[in-house]
Short mmCIF file of C-alpha atoms and ligand atoms in Angstrom, two decimals:
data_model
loop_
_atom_site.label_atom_id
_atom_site.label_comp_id
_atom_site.label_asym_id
_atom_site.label_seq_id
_atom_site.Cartn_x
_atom_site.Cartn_y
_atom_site.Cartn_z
CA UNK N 1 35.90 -11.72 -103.26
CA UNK N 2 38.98 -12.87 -100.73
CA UNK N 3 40.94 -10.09 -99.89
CA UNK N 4 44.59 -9.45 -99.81
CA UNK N 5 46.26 -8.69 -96.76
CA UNK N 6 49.71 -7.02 -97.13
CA UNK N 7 51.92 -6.16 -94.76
CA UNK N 8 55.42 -4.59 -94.28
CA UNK N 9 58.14 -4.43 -91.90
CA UNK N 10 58.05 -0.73 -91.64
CA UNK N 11 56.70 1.91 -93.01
CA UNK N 12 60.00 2.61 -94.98
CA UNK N 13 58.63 0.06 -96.97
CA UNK N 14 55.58 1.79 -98.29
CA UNK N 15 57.32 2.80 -101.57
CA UNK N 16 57.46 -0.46 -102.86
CA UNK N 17 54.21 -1.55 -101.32
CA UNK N 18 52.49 1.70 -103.73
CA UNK N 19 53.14 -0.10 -106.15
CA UNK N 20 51.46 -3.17 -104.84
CA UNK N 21 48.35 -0.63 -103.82
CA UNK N 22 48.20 0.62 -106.88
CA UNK N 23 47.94 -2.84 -109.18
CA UNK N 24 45.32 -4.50 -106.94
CA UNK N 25 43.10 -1.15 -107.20
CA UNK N 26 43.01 -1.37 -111.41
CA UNK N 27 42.39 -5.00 -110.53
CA UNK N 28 39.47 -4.43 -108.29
CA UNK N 29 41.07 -6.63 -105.60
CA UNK N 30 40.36 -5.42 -102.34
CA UNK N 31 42.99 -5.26 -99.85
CA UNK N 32 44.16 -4.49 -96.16
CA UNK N 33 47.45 -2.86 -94.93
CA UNK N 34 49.47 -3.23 -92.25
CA UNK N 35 52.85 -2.29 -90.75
CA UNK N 36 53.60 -5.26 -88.33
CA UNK N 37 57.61 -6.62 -88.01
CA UNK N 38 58.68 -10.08 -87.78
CA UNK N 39 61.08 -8.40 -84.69
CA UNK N 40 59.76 -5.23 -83.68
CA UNK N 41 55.82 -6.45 -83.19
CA UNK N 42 56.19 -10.37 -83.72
CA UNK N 43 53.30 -10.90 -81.70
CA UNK N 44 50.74 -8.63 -84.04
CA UNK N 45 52.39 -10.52 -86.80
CA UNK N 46 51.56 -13.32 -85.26
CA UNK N 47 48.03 -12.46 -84.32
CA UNK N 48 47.52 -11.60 -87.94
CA UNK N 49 48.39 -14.55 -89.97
CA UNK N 50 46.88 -16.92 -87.14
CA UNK N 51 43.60 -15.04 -88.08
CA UNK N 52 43.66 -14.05 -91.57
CA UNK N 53 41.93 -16.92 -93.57
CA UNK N 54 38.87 -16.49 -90.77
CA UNK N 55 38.89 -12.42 -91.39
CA UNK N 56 38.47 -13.37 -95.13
CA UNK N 57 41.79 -13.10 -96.57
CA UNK N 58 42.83 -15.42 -99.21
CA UNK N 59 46.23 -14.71 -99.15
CA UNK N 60 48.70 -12.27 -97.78
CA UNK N 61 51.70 -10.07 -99.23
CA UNK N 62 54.71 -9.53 -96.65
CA UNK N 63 57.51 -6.81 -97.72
CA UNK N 64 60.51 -6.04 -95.71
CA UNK N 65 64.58 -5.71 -96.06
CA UNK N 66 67.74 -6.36 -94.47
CA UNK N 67 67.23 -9.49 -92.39
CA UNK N 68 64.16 -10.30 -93.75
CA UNK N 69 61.99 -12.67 -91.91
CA UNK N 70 58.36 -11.10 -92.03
CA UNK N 71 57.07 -13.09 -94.66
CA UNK N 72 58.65 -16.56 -93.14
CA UNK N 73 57.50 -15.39 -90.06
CA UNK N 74 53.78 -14.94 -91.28
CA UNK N 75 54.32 -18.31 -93.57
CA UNK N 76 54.79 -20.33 -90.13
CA UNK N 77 51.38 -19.14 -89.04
CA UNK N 78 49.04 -19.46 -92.10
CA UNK N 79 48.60 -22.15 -94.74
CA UNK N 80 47.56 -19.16 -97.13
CA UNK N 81 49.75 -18.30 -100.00
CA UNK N 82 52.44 -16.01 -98.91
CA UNK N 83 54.15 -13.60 -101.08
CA UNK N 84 57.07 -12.13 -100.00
CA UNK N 85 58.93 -9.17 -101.68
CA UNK N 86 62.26 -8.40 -100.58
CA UNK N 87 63.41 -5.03 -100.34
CA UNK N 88 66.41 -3.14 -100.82
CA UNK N 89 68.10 -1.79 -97.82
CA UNK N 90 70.87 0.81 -97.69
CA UNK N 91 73.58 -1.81 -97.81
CA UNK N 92 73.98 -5.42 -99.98
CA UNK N 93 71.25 -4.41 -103.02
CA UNK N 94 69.03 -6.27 -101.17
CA UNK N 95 70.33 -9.45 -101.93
CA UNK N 96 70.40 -9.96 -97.66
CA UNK N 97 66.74 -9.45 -97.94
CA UNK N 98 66.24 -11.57 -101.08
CA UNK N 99 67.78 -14.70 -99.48
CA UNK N 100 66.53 -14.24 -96.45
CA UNK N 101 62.96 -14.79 -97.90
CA UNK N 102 63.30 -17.06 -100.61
CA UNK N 103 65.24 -19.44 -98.56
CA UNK N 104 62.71 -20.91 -96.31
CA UNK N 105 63.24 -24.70 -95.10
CA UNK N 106 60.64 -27.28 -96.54
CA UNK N 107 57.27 -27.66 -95.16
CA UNK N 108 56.63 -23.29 -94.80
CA UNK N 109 56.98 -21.80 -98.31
CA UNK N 110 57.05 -18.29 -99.50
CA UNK N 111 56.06 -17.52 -103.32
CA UNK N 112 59.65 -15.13 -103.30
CA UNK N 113 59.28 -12.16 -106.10
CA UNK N 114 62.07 -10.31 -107.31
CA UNK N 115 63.79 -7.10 -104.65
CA UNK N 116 61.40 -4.43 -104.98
CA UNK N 117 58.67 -6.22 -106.74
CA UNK N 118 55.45 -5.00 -105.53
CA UNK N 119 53.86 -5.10 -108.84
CA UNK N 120 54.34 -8.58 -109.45
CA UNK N 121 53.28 -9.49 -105.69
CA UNK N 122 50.01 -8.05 -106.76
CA UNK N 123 49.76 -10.02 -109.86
CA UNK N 124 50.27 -13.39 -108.76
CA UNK N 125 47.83 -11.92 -105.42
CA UNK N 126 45.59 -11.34 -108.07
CA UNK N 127 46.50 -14.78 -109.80
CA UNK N 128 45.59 -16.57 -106.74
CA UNK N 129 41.69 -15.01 -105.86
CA UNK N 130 40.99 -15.40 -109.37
CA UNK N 131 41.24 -19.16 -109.19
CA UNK N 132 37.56 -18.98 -107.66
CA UNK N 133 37.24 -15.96 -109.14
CA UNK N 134 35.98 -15.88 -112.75
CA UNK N 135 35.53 -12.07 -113.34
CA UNK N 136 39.16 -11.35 -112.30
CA UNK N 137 40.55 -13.72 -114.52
CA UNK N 138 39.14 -12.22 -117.39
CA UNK N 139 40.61 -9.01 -116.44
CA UNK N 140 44.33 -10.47 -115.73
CA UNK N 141 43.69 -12.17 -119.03
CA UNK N 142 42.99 -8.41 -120.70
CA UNK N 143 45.83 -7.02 -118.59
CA UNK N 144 47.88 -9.68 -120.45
CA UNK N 145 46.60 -8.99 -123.69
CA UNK N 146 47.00 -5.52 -123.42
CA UNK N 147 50.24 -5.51 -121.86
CA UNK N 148 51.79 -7.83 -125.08
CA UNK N 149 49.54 -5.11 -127.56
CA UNK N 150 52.30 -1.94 -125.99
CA UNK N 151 55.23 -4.47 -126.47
CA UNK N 152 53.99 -5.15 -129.99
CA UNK N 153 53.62 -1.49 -130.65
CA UNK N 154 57.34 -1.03 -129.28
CA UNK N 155 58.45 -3.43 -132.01
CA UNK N 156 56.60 -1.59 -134.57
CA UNK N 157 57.74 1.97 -133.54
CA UNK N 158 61.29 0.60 -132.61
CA UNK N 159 62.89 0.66 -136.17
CA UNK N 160 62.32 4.31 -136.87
CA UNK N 161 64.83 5.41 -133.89
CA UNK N 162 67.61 3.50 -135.34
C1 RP5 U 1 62.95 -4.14 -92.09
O1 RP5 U 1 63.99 -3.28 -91.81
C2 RP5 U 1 61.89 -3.29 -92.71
O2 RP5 U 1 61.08 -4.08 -93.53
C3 RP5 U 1 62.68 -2.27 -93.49
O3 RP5 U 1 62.84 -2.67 -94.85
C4 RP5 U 1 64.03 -2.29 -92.79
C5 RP5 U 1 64.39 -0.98 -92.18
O4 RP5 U 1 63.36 -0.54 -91.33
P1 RP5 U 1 63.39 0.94 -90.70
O5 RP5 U 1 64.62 1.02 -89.85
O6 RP5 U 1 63.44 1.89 -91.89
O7 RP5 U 1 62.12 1.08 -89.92
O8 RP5 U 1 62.47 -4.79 -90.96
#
């Protein structure tokens, strides 16, 4: 199976990137992690996406905040999926880092998830090895299944609290 290579701007980051961690592990994905910034260390960043779909990656996760160019950054040196998760800073809610992710100029995109989405960057990671990957998508499809089974039993339990 391709791995998923995830990286963050610092390692302030690494609360939302648990929960990334965590999802690919009950997924069985495998994946690498890095702390590499678009400004501090753009030349590991660099190095990295230039040489990820060779190391075996099939796509990559990039998380930072504030001025948020990591995953852009990684997205100009790759034609693997890119994920980028935005993620709140001390100031602006993170919208700063939200726009400055999702709005990349045509020709470099960046699949954009919502600020602090780890969890969901792992999904759609997930979503995107299990294209050529017919084991996996079974499981998402149980995660799915499972996941609308606890909503179902919300609805069910939901009328006795009121
Ligand atoms: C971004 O700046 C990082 O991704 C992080 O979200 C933010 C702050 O970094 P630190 O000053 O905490 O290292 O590049």
């Amino acid at each position: 199976m391709k791995k998923v290579g995830i990286v963050m701007g610092s390692d302030s980051d690494l609360p939302i990137i648990k929960k990334t961690t965590d999802m690919l592990t009950s997924l069985g994905v495998p994946f690498e992690v890095h702390v590499y910034s678009a400004h501090r260390t753009p030349e590991q960043a660099r190095d990295f996406a230039l040489n990820a779909r060779k190391n075996g990656f099939g796509c990559i996760i990039a998380a930072a905040g504030m001025a948020a160019h990591l995953a852009g950054a990684i997205a100009a040196n790759t034609t693997l999926p890119v994920i980028g998760i935005p993620c709140k800073g001390p100031v602006l809610d993170g919208m700063d880092a939200l726009l400055a992710t999702v709005q990349m100029p045509t020709g470099i995109p960046v699949a954009t998830v919502a600020i602090n989405g780890g969890a969901n960057a792992a999904l759609l990671a997930a979503q995107i090895i299990a294209v050529e990957d017919k084991a996996l998508a079974e499981k998402l499809d149980a995660k799915r299944a499972s996941d609308a089974a606890a909503v179902l039993e919300k609805d069910s339990t939901i009328i006795s609290k009121l």
